[in-house]
Amino acid sequence: MNIIQLESELTSLRAELNNHKLYRALDTIEDVQVFMEQHVFAVWDFMSLLKALQNSLTNISVPWTPVSNSATSRFINEIVLGEESDINELGEPKSHYEMYIDAMLQIGSSTTQIENFLSEIKQGKSIREASVLVNLNEATFKFIEFTFKVIDTKETHKIASAFTFGREDVIPDMFFQIINQSKTSDNTYSKLTYYLNRHIELDGDEHGPLSLKMIEELCGNDAKKWEETLEISKLALQHRIALWDGIYELISSNKTVEV
């Protein structure tokens, strides 16, 4: 198997994600608020995927020794630079998570749940314990639970698969849909629009193609690794679709209550 074959196997799932009914449901600012209050957990857990790759593919120990693959090391370090200390629309260094929180505050989304969740994590609670304590939506919990199950395998190609095909590779298409379907031309959305456009720019032009090369480097000629990469990639996309299903149901239920 190779990258072209692998991406071909994922075509139907990607099409399902890119044509999800959630995008058409983002009609009002209230809809986007609900979306962001759940999606922020995916913005957050992405960083753990990235840090797991950084731990595996670069050397952060002391005394330092050279890594076996400088190309993948450079790629991960570039991603960390962009995700953990990018420049926001005001020219200030901020992580993408912090930029997303700023966008949530601008449009009136509540950040209480994610902040309480992280507070519990900092106090040593497990993902499941923290999710229960903050009453996290089941679909959102299952999404982040899958992320940490993959990380817990400590198998770099599997973590890279979830990172690349569940996140980096699909993000440009996914965010393009959100920009098209929601009223992001409104000034109320300026920070969200900047965040989304920044991701499209980075992931479509730089991070996406580089992440595919990373997969090729990690799998090489190992047929078993390619098969496992395909399996994890499918699961990652299925969990993203399930997350979107969950958010769609929340938005729909809110509209039903309003009516």
Short mmCIF file of N, CA, C and O in Angstrom, two decimals, residues 24-131:
data_model
loop_
_atom_site.label_atom_id
_atom_site.label_comp_id
_atom_site.label_asym_id
_atom_site.label_seq_id
_atom_site.Cartn_x
_atom_site.Cartn_y
_atom_site.Cartn_z
N ARG A 24 -24.83 22.75 7.11
CA ARG A 24 -26.04 23.46 6.68
C ARG A 24 -26.88 23.92 7.86
O ARG A 24 -27.80 24.73 7.70
N ALA A 25 -26.57 23.39 9.04
CA ALA A 25 -27.34 23.76 10.24
C ALA A 25 -26.77 25.00 10.93
O ALA A 25 -27.38 25.54 11.85
N LEU A 26 -25.62 25.49 10.49
CA LEU A 26 -24.98 26.64 11.13
C LEU A 26 -25.56 27.93 10.55
O LEU A 26 -24.92 28.64 9.78
N ASP A 27 -26.79 28.23 10.93
CA ASP A 27 -27.52 29.36 10.36
C ASP A 27 -27.40 30.63 11.18
O ASP A 27 -27.46 31.73 10.64
N THR A 28 -27.30 30.49 12.47
CA THR A 28 -27.32 31.65 13.36
C THR A 28 -26.10 31.67 14.26
O THR A 28 -25.37 30.69 14.36
N ILE A 29 -25.91 32.79 14.92
CA ILE A 29 -24.78 32.91 15.83
C ILE A 29 -24.92 31.91 16.99
O ILE A 29 -23.93 31.37 17.48
N GLU A 30 -26.17 31.62 17.37
CA GLU A 30 -26.41 30.64 18.43
C GLU A 30 -25.94 29.25 18.00
O GLU A 30 -25.42 28.47 18.80
N ASP A 31 -26.14 28.94 16.72
CA ASP A 31 -25.71 27.64 16.19
C ASP A 31 -24.18 27.52 16.25
O ASP A 31 -23.64 26.48 16.64
N VAL A 32 -23.51 28.59 15.86
CA VAL A 32 -22.04 28.57 15.88
C VAL A 32 -21.53 28.51 17.32
O VAL A 32 -20.52 27.86 17.60
N GLN A 33 -22.24 29.15 18.24
CA GLN A 33 -21.85 29.07 19.65
C GLN A 33 -21.89 27.62 20.15
O GLN A 33 -20.95 27.16 20.80
N VAL A 34 -22.96 26.92 19.82
CA VAL A 34 -23.09 25.52 20.22
C VAL A 34 -21.98 24.69 19.59
O VAL A 34 -21.34 23.85 20.26
N PHE A 35 -21.74 24.93 18.30
CA PHE A 35 -20.68 24.21 17.60
C PHE A 35 -19.33 24.39 18.29
O PHE A 35 -18.62 23.43 18.59
N MET A 36 -18.99 25.63 18.59
CA MET A 36 -17.68 25.93 19.15
C MET A 36 -17.51 25.36 20.55
O MET A 36 -16.41 24.93 20.93
N GLU A 37 -18.60 25.35 21.33
CA GLU A 37 -18.51 24.84 22.71
C GLU A 37 -18.18 23.36 22.75
O GLU A 37 -17.62 22.87 23.74
N GLN A 38 -18.49 22.63 21.68
CA GLN A 38 -18.11 21.22 21.59
C GLN A 38 -16.80 21.03 20.82
O GLN A 38 -15.92 20.27 21.22
N HIS A 39 -16.66 21.76 19.73
CA HIS A 39 -15.48 21.59 18.88
C HIS A 39 -14.19 22.00 19.58
O HIS A 39 -13.11 21.50 19.28
N VAL A 40 -14.30 22.88 20.58
CA VAL A 40 -13.11 23.31 21.30
C VAL A 40 -12.38 22.14 21.94
O VAL A 40 -11.15 22.16 22.10
N PHE A 41 -13.11 21.08 22.27
CA PHE A 41 -12.46 19.90 22.85
C PHE A 41 -11.59 19.19 21.82
O PHE A 41 -10.56 18.61 22.17
N ALA A 42 -11.98 19.26 20.55
CA ALA A 42 -11.15 18.69 19.48
C ALA A 42 -9.93 19.57 19.22
O ALA A 42 -8.85 19.07 18.89
N VAL A 43 -10.10 20.88 19.37
CA VAL A 43 -8.97 21.80 19.25
C VAL A 43 -7.97 21.51 20.36
O VAL A 43 -6.76 21.50 20.14
N TRP A 44 -8.50 21.25 21.55
CA TRP A 44 -7.63 20.96 22.69
C TRP A 44 -6.90 19.62 22.54
O TRP A 44 -5.68 19.55 22.70
N ASP A 45 -7.63 18.54 22.24
CA ASP A 45 -6.97 17.23 22.26
C ASP A 45 -6.03 17.02 21.07
O ASP A 45 -5.15 16.17 21.09
N PHE A 46 -6.18 17.87 20.04
CA PHE A 46 -5.24 17.83 18.92
C PHE A 46 -3.81 18.06 19.42
O PHE A 46 -2.86 17.44 18.94
N MET A 47 -3.67 18.95 20.40
CA MET A 47 -2.34 19.27 20.90
C MET A 47 -1.68 18.07 21.57
O MET A 47 -0.46 17.92 21.54
N SER A 48 -2.48 17.20 22.18
CA SER A 48 -1.90 16.00 22.80
C SER A 48 -1.41 15.02 21.74
O SER A 48 -0.38 14.36 21.93
N LEU A 49 -2.14 14.93 20.63
CA LEU A 49 -1.64 14.12 19.50
C LEU A 49 -0.30 14.68 19.03
O LEU A 49 0.65 13.93 18.80
N LEU A 50 -0.25 15.97 18.87
CA LEU A 50 0.96 16.63 18.38
C LEU A 50 2.12 16.44 19.36
O LEU A 50 3.25 16.12 18.95
N LYS A 51 1.86 16.60 20.64
CA LYS A 51 2.91 16.45 21.64
C LYS A 51 3.39 15.00 21.73
O LYS A 51 4.59 14.74 21.98
N ALA A 52 2.48 14.06 21.52
CA ALA A 52 2.88 12.66 21.53
C ALA A 52 3.84 12.38 20.37
O ALA A 52 4.82 11.64 20.52
N LEU A 53 3.57 13.00 19.23
CA LEU A 53 4.46 12.85 18.07
C LEU A 53 5.80 13.55 18.33
O LEU A 53 6.86 13.04 17.96
N GLN A 54 5.73 14.71 18.96
CA GLN A 54 6.97 15.42 19.27
C GLN A 54 7.84 14.60 20.22
O GLN A 54 9.07 14.52 20.05
N ASN A 55 7.21 13.97 21.20
CA ASN A 55 7.96 13.12 22.13
C ASN A 55 8.61 11.95 21.42
O ASN A 55 9.71 11.52 21.78
N SER A 56 7.94 11.43 20.40
CA SER A 56 8.41 10.24 19.71
C SER A 56 9.42 10.53 18.61
O SER A 56 10.38 9.77 18.42
N LEU A 57 9.21 11.63 17.89
CA LEU A 57 10.00 11.88 16.68
C LEU A 57 11.10 12.92 16.85
O LEU A 57 11.92 13.11 15.95
N THR A 58 11.12 13.59 18.00
CA THR A 58 12.22 14.52 18.27
C THR A 58 12.86 14.10 19.60
O THR A 58 12.32 13.25 20.29
N ASN A 59 13.96 14.68 19.90
CA ASN A 59 14.62 14.35 21.17
C ASN A 59 14.47 15.54 22.11
O ASN A 59 15.06 16.60 21.90
N ILE A 60 13.65 15.35 23.15
CA ILE A 60 13.46 16.42 24.13
C ILE A 60 14.11 16.05 25.47
O ILE A 60 13.86 16.68 26.49
N SER A 61 14.95 15.01 25.44
CA SER A 61 15.62 14.59 26.67
C SER A 61 16.99 15.25 26.80
O SER A 61 17.55 15.75 25.83
N VAL A 62 17.50 15.25 27.98
CA VAL A 62 18.82 15.81 28.28
C VAL A 62 19.64 14.74 29.01
O VAL A 62 19.15 14.14 29.97
N PRO A 63 20.85 14.42 28.57
CA PRO A 63 21.59 15.00 27.46
C PRO A 63 20.93 14.67 26.11
O PRO A 63 20.37 13.60 25.92
N TRP A 64 21.04 15.61 25.19
CA TRP A 64 20.45 15.47 23.87
C TRP A 64 21.31 14.57 22.98
O TRP A 64 22.54 14.56 23.10
N THR A 65 20.67 13.81 22.12
CA THR A 65 21.35 13.05 21.08
C THR A 65 20.58 13.22 19.78
O THR A 65 19.37 13.50 19.81
N PRO A 66 21.25 13.06 18.64
CA PRO A 66 20.57 13.27 17.35
C PRO A 66 19.43 12.27 17.15
O PRO A 66 19.50 11.13 17.59
N VAL A 67 18.37 12.73 16.47
CA VAL A 67 17.26 11.85 16.15
C VAL A 67 17.59 11.06 14.88
O VAL A 67 18.49 11.41 14.12
N SER A 68 16.85 9.99 14.65
CA SER A 68 17.14 9.13 13.50
C SER A 68 16.64 9.72 12.19
O SER A 68 17.17 9.41 11.12
N ASN A 69 15.61 10.58 12.26
CA ASN A 69 15.06 11.16 11.03
C ASN A 69 14.84 12.66 11.21
O ASN A 69 13.87 13.09 11.82
N SER A 70 15.76 13.43 10.68
CA SER A 70 15.68 14.88 10.85
C SER A 70 14.51 15.49 10.09
O SER A 70 13.99 16.54 10.47
N ALA A 71 14.07 14.85 9.01
CA ALA A 71 12.96 15.38 8.21
C ALA A 71 11.66 15.36 9.01
O ALA A 71 10.94 16.37 9.07
N THR A 72 11.35 14.23 9.64
CA THR A 72 10.12 14.16 10.44
C THR A 72 10.24 15.02 11.69
O THR A 72 9.27 15.63 12.14
N SER A 73 11.44 15.11 12.23
CA SER A 73 11.67 15.96 13.41
C SER A 73 11.38 17.42 13.07
O SER A 73 10.72 18.13 13.83
N ARG A 74 11.87 17.87 11.92
CA ARG A 74 11.64 19.25 11.50
C ARG A 74 10.15 19.52 11.28
O ARG A 74 9.63 20.55 11.70
N PHE A 75 9.48 18.55 10.66
CA PHE A 75 8.05 18.71 10.40
C PHE A 75 7.27 18.90 11.69
O PHE A 75 6.47 19.82 11.82
N ILE A 76 7.53 18.03 12.65
CA ILE A 76 6.80 18.12 13.92
C ILE A 76 7.13 19.42 14.64
O ILE A 76 6.24 20.08 15.20
N ASN A 77 8.39 19.81 14.64
CA ASN A 77 8.75 21.07 15.30
C ASN A 77 8.09 22.28 14.64
O ASN A 77 7.71 23.24 15.31
N GLU A 78 7.93 22.22 13.30
CA GLU A 78 7.25 23.30 12.59
C GLU A 78 5.78 23.36 12.98
O GLU A 78 5.21 24.44 13.16
N ILE A 79 5.17 22.18 13.12
CA ILE A 79 3.77 22.13 13.52
C ILE A 79 3.61 22.68 14.94
O ILE A 79 2.69 23.46 15.22
N VAL A 80 4.51 22.29 15.83
CA VAL A 80 4.44 22.76 17.21
C VAL A 80 4.57 24.29 17.25
O VAL A 80 3.82 24.96 17.97
N LEU A 81 5.50 24.82 16.47
CA LEU A 81 5.67 26.27 16.41
C LEU A 81 4.38 26.94 16.00
O LEU A 81 3.93 27.91 16.62
N GLY A 82 3.74 26.40 14.94
CA GLY A 82 2.52 27.01 14.43
C GLY A 82 1.34 26.84 15.34
O GLY A 82 0.51 27.74 15.48
N GLU A 83 1.22 25.66 15.99
CA GLU A 83 0.05 25.39 16.82
C GLU A 83 0.16 25.97 18.23
O GLU A 83 -0.83 26.42 18.80
N GLU A 84 1.36 25.96 18.77
CA GLU A 84 1.54 26.36 20.16
C GLU A 84 1.91 27.84 20.31
O GLU A 84 1.71 28.43 21.38
N SER A 85 2.42 28.44 19.24
CA SER A 85 2.86 29.84 19.35
C SER A 85 2.74 30.56 18.02
O SER A 85 3.68 31.19 17.53
N ASP A 86 1.56 30.47 17.41
CA ASP A 86 1.29 31.17 16.16
C ASP A 86 1.07 32.66 16.45
O ASP A 86 1.09 33.08 17.61
N ILE A 87 0.83 33.44 15.40
CA ILE A 87 0.55 34.86 15.55
C ILE A 87 -0.92 35.11 15.27
O ILE A 87 -1.44 34.70 14.22
N ASN A 88 -1.62 35.75 16.21
CA ASN A 88 -3.04 36.01 15.99
C ASN A 88 -3.24 37.23 15.09
O ASN A 88 -2.27 37.80 14.58
N GLU A 89 -4.50 37.63 14.91
CA GLU A 89 -4.80 38.72 13.97
C GLU A 89 -4.25 40.07 14.45
O GLU A 89 -4.16 41.03 13.66
N LEU A 90 -3.85 40.14 15.72
CA LEU A 90 -3.28 41.38 16.27
C LEU A 90 -1.76 41.35 16.30
O LEU A 90 -1.13 42.28 16.79
N GLY A 91 -1.19 40.25 15.78
CA GLY A 91 0.26 40.12 15.78
C GLY A 91 0.84 39.61 17.08
O GLY A 91 2.05 39.72 17.31
N GLU A 92 -0.02 39.06 17.94
CA GLU A 92 0.43 38.55 19.24
C GLU A 92 0.66 37.04 19.17
O GLU A 92 -0.13 36.32 18.57
N PRO A 93 1.73 36.56 19.80
CA PRO A 93 1.96 35.10 19.84
C PRO A 93 0.90 34.42 20.70
O PRO A 93 0.70 34.80 21.86
N LYS A 94 0.21 33.44 20.13
CA LYS A 94 -0.79 32.68 20.88
C LYS A 94 -0.92 31.29 20.28
O LYS A 94 -0.70 31.09 19.08
N SER A 95 -1.27 30.33 21.12
CA SER A 95 -1.56 29.00 20.61
C SER A 95 -2.89 29.03 19.87
O SER A 95 -3.72 29.93 20.09
N HIS A 96 -3.09 28.06 19.00
CA HIS A 96 -4.36 28.00 18.29
C HIS A 96 -5.51 27.74 19.25
O HIS A 96 -6.64 28.20 19.03
N TYR A 97 -5.25 27.01 20.31
CA TYR A 97 -6.27 26.80 21.32
C TYR A 97 -6.69 28.14 21.95
O TYR A 97 -7.89 28.43 22.09
N GLU A 98 -5.72 28.96 22.31
CA GLU A 98 -6.02 30.26 22.91
C GLU A 98 -6.75 31.17 21.92
O GLU A 98 -7.66 31.92 22.29
N MET A 99 -6.36 31.08 20.64
CA MET A 99 -7.04 31.87 19.61
C MET A 99 -8.49 31.42 19.47
O MET A 99 -9.39 32.24 19.26
N TYR A 100 -8.71 30.12 19.61
CA TYR A 100 -10.08 29.60 19.51
C TYR A 100 -10.91 30.06 20.70
O TYR A 100 -12.08 30.44 20.53
N ILE A 101 -10.32 30.04 21.87
CA ILE A 101 -11.01 30.54 23.07
C ILE A 101 -11.38 32.01 22.88
O ILE A 101 -12.50 32.44 23.21
N ASP A 102 -10.46 32.81 22.36
CA ASP A 102 -10.73 34.22 22.10
C ASP A 102 -11.91 34.38 21.13
O ASP A 102 -12.76 35.26 21.30
N ALA A 103 -11.94 33.51 20.10
CA ALA A 103 -13.03 33.56 19.12
C ALA A 103 -14.36 33.20 19.78
O ALA A 103 -15.41 33.79 19.48
N MET A 104 -14.31 32.21 20.68
CA MET A 104 -15.53 31.82 21.41
C MET A 104 -16.06 32.99 22.23
O MET A 104 -17.26 33.28 22.24
N LEU A 105 -15.18 33.66 22.94
CA LEU A 105 -15.58 34.79 23.78
C LEU A 105 -16.15 35.92 22.93
O LEU A 105 -17.12 36.58 23.33
N GLN A 106 -15.57 36.12 21.75
CA GLN A 106 -16.04 37.20 20.87
C GLN A 106 -17.49 36.99 20.42
O GLN A 106 -18.27 37.93 20.35
N ILE A 107 -17.85 35.74 20.13
CA ILE A 107 -19.20 35.50 19.62
C ILE A 107 -20.18 35.12 20.73
O ILE A 107 -21.36 34.87 20.46
N GLY A 108 -19.69 35.05 21.96
CA GLY A 108 -20.59 34.78 23.08
C GLY A 108 -20.73 33.32 23.45
O GLY A 108 -21.67 32.95 24.18
N SER A 109 -19.82 32.46 22.98
CA SER A 109 -19.84 31.05 23.40
C SER A 109 -19.36 30.95 24.84
O SER A 109 -18.51 31.72 25.28
N SER A 110 -19.88 29.97 25.55
CA SER A 110 -19.42 29.74 26.91
C SER A 110 -18.14 28.91 26.90
O SER A 110 -18.06 27.89 26.21
N THR A 111 -17.15 29.35 27.64
CA THR A 111 -15.90 28.60 27.78
C THR A 111 -15.83 27.89 29.13
O THR A 111 -14.82 27.29 29.47
N THR A 112 -16.91 27.94 29.88
CA THR A 112 -16.92 27.39 31.24
C THR A 112 -16.63 25.90 31.25
O THR A 112 -15.83 25.41 32.06
N GLN A 113 -17.28 25.14 30.36
CA GLN A 113 -17.13 23.69 30.38
C GLN A 113 -15.70 23.26 30.07
O GLN A 113 -15.12 22.44 30.78
N ILE A 114 -15.11 23.82 29.01
CA ILE A 114 -13.74 23.44 28.66
C ILE A 114 -12.77 23.89 29.74
O ILE A 114 -11.82 23.17 30.08
N GLU A 115 -13.00 25.06 30.33
CA GLU A 115 -12.11 25.55 31.38
C GLU A 115 -12.20 24.67 32.63
O GLU A 115 -11.19 24.34 33.26
N ASN A 116 -13.42 24.28 33.00
CA ASN A 116 -13.60 23.39 34.15
C ASN A 116 -12.99 22.02 33.88
O ASN A 116 -12.40 21.40 34.77
N PHE A 117 -13.14 21.55 32.65
CA PHE A 117 -12.57 20.27 32.24
C PHE A 117 -11.05 20.29 32.40
O PHE A 117 -10.46 19.38 33.00
N LEU A 118 -10.42 21.32 31.89
CA LEU A 118 -8.95 21.42 31.98
C LEU A 118 -8.51 21.60 33.43
O LEU A 118 -7.43 21.11 33.81
N SER A 119 -9.31 22.26 34.22
CA SER A 119 -9.00 22.41 35.64
C SER A 119 -8.96 21.04 36.32
O SER A 119 -8.07 20.76 37.13
N GLU A 120 -9.92 20.19 35.97
CA GLU A 120 -9.94 18.84 36.53
C GLU A 120 -8.75 18.01 36.05
O GLU A 120 -8.15 17.24 36.82
N ILE A 121 -8.40 18.17 34.78
CA ILE A 121 -7.23 17.46 34.22
C ILE A 121 -5.96 17.88 34.96
O ILE A 121 -5.12 17.04 35.31
N LYS A 122 -5.83 19.18 35.20
CA LYS A 122 -4.65 19.69 35.90
C LYS A 122 -4.56 19.14 37.32
O LYS A 122 -3.47 19.01 37.88
N GLN A 123 -5.70 18.81 37.90
CA GLN A 123 -5.72 18.26 39.26
C GLN A 123 -5.52 16.75 39.28
O GLN A 123 -5.58 16.12 40.33
N GLY A 124 -5.28 16.18 38.10
CA GLY A 124 -4.96 14.76 38.04
C GLY A 124 -6.10 13.83 37.68
O GLY A 124 -5.93 12.61 37.69
N LYS A 125 -7.26 14.39 37.34
CA LYS A 125 -8.38 13.55 36.95
C LYS A 125 -8.13 12.93 35.57
O LYS A 125 -7.43 13.51 34.74
N SER A 126 -8.69 11.75 35.35
CA SER A 126 -8.59 11.11 34.04
C SER A 126 -9.54 11.80 33.07
O SER A 126 -10.40 12.60 33.48
N ILE A 127 -9.39 11.51 31.78
CA ILE A 127 -10.28 12.08 30.77
C ILE A 127 -11.73 11.74 31.10
O ILE A 127 -12.62 12.60 31.05
N ARG A 128 -11.98 10.48 31.43
CA ARG A 128 -13.35 10.05 31.74
C ARG A 128 -13.88 10.75 32.99
O ARG A 128 -15.01 11.23 33.01
N GLU A 129 -13.06 10.81 34.04
CA GLU A 129 -13.50 11.44 35.28
C GLU A 129 -13.82 12.92 35.05
O GLU A 129 -14.86 13.42 35.52
N ALA A 130 -12.95 13.61 34.34
CA ALA A 130 -13.17 15.04 34.09
C ALA A 130 -14.42 15.24 33.23
O ALA A 130 -15.19 16.18 33.46
N SER A 131 -14.64 14.34 32.27
CA SER A 131 -15.81 14.45 31.39
C SER A 131 -17.11 14.30 32.18
O SER A 131 -18.09 15.02 31.94
#
